[in-house]
mmCIF file of C-alpha atoms in Angstrom:
data_model
loop_
_atom_site.group_PDB
_atom_site.id
_atom_site.type_symbol
_atom_site.label_atom_id
_atom_site.label_comp_id
_atom_site.label_asym_id
_atom_site.label_seq_id
_atom_site.Cartn_x
_atom_site.Cartn_y
_atom_site.Cartn_z
ATOM 1 C CA UNK A 1 0.000 0.000 0.000
ATOM 2 C CA UNK A 2 2.856 2.380 0.824
ATOM 3 C CA UNK A 3 4.374 1.729 -2.599
ATOM 4 C CA UNK A 4 1.073 2.642 -4.319
ATOM 5 C CA UNK A 5 0.813 5.904 -2.360
ATOM 6 C CA UNK A 6 4.397 6.771 -3.278
ATOM 7 C CA UNK A 7 3.756 6.097 -6.978
ATOM 8 C CA UNK A 8 0.550 8.175 -6.930
ATOM 9 C CA UNK A 9 2.325 11.048 -5.156
ATOM 10 C CA UNK A 10 5.233 11.019 -7.614
ATOM 11 C CA UNK A 11 2.836 10.888 -10.559
ATOM 12 C CA UNK A 12 0.801 13.791 -9.177
ATOM 13 C CA UNK A 13 3.862 15.944 -8.529
ATOM 14 C CA UNK A 14 5.321 15.155 -11.965
ATOM 15 C CA UNK A 15 2.007 15.996 -13.646
ATOM 16 C CA UNK A 16 1.742 19.333 -11.838
ATOM 17 C CA UNK A 17 5.327 20.257 -12.704
ATOM 18 C CA UNK A 18 4.745 19.429 -16.377
ATOM 19 C CA UNK A 19 1.462 21.367 -16.549
ATOM 20 C CA UNK A 20 2.688 24.519 -14.830
ATOM 21 C CA UNK A 21 6.162 24.284 -16.358
ATOM 22 C CA UNK A 22 4.677 23.897 -19.832
ATOM 23 C CA UNK A 23 2.427 26.898 -19.264
ATOM 24 C CA UNK A 24 5.430 28.981 -18.223
ATOM 25 C CA UNK A 25 7.425 27.873 -21.283
ATOM 26 C CA UNK A 26 4.552 28.939 -23.573
ATOM 27 C CA UNK A 27 4.337 32.325 -21.790
ATOM 28 C CA UNK A 28 8.083 32.970 -22.077
ATOM 29 C CA UNK A 29 8.441 31.794 -25.689
ATOM 30 C CA UNK A 30 5.074 32.906 -27.039
ATOM 31 C CA UNK A 31 5.571 36.509 -28.030
ATOM 32 C CA UNK A 32 7.281 38.453 -30.787
ATOM 33 C CA UNK A 33 10.788 38.895 -29.290
ATOM 34 C CA UNK A 34 11.250 35.121 -29.071
ATOM 35 C CA UNK A 35 9.431 34.117 -32.278
ATOM 36 C CA UNK A 36 10.823 37.105 -34.181
ATOM 37 C CA UNK A 37 14.368 35.943 -33.538
ATOM 38 C CA UNK A 38 13.895 33.364 -36.315
ATOM 39 C CA UNK A 39 10.659 34.265 -38.090
ATOM 40 C CA UNK A 40 10.184 37.422 -40.117
ATOM 41 C CA UNK A 41 7.112 39.232 -38.849
ATOM 42 C CA UNK A 42 6.242 41.451 -41.724
ATOM 43 C CA UNK A 43 3.074 41.546 -43.715
ATOM 44 C CA UNK A 44 -0.573 42.425 -43.345
ATOM 45 C CA UNK A 45 -1.168 40.499 -40.123
ATOM 46 C CA UNK A 46 1.848 42.024 -38.408
ATOM 47 C CA UNK A 47 0.929 45.541 -39.475
ATOM 48 C CA UNK A 48 -2.681 45.022 -38.389
ATOM 49 C CA UNK A 49 -1.563 43.713 -35.014
ATOM 50 C CA UNK A 50 0.809 46.587 -34.429
ATOM 51 C CA UNK A 51 -1.776 49.221 -35.380
ATOM 52 C CA UNK A 52 -4.786 47.631 -33.648
ATOM 53 C CA UNK A 53 -5.680 49.744 -30.614
ATOM 54 C CA UNK A 54 -7.933 47.060 -29.103
ATOM 55 C CA UNK A 55 -6.052 43.780 -29.569
ATOM 56 C CA UNK A 56 -2.671 44.881 -30.890
ATOM 57 C CA UNK A 57 0.645 45.908 -29.488
ATOM 58 C CA UNK A 58 -0.458 49.501 -28.745
ATOM 59 C CA UNK A 59 -3.627 48.516 -26.875
ATOM 60 C CA UNK A 60 -4.066 50.352 -23.578
ATOM 61 C CA UNK A 61 -6.989 48.139 -22.553
ATOM 62 C CA UNK A 62 -8.364 44.842 -23.712
ATOM 63 C CA UNK A 63 -6.570 41.757 -24.870
ATOM 64 C CA UNK A 64 -3.088 41.905 -26.356
ATOM 65 C CA UNK A 65 -2.641 39.135 -28.894
ATOM 66 C CA UNK A 66 0.548 37.089 -28.795
ATOM 67 C CA UNK A 67 1.973 34.587 -31.276
ATOM 68 C CA UNK A 68 0.645 31.647 -29.277
ATOM 69 C CA UNK A 69 -2.928 32.878 -29.523
ATOM 70 C CA UNK A 70 -2.922 31.655 -33.120
ATOM 71 C CA UNK A 71 0.060 29.312 -33.281
ATOM 72 C CA UNK A 72 -0.686 26.693 -30.655
ATOM 73 C CA UNK A 73 -2.851 23.626 -30.883
ATOM 74 C CA UNK A 74 -5.666 23.385 -28.366
ATOM 75 C CA UNK A 75 -5.828 19.924 -26.885
#
């Protein structure tokens, strides 16, 4: 019984670390400075995002869109 509790505890801790660690990795690597290091960010979508006062880079209020808002797969 003690072995089962140990395995469950290790599995739970590992799962939590992977979930919260993965979330942090997406936050750190999911915006223009990181993505833009390799990918050119020029074109209509980039210009629209930069100029958009509601969702873009100059928004004072509202939601600011990042690369991962469009470029991640929802599971």
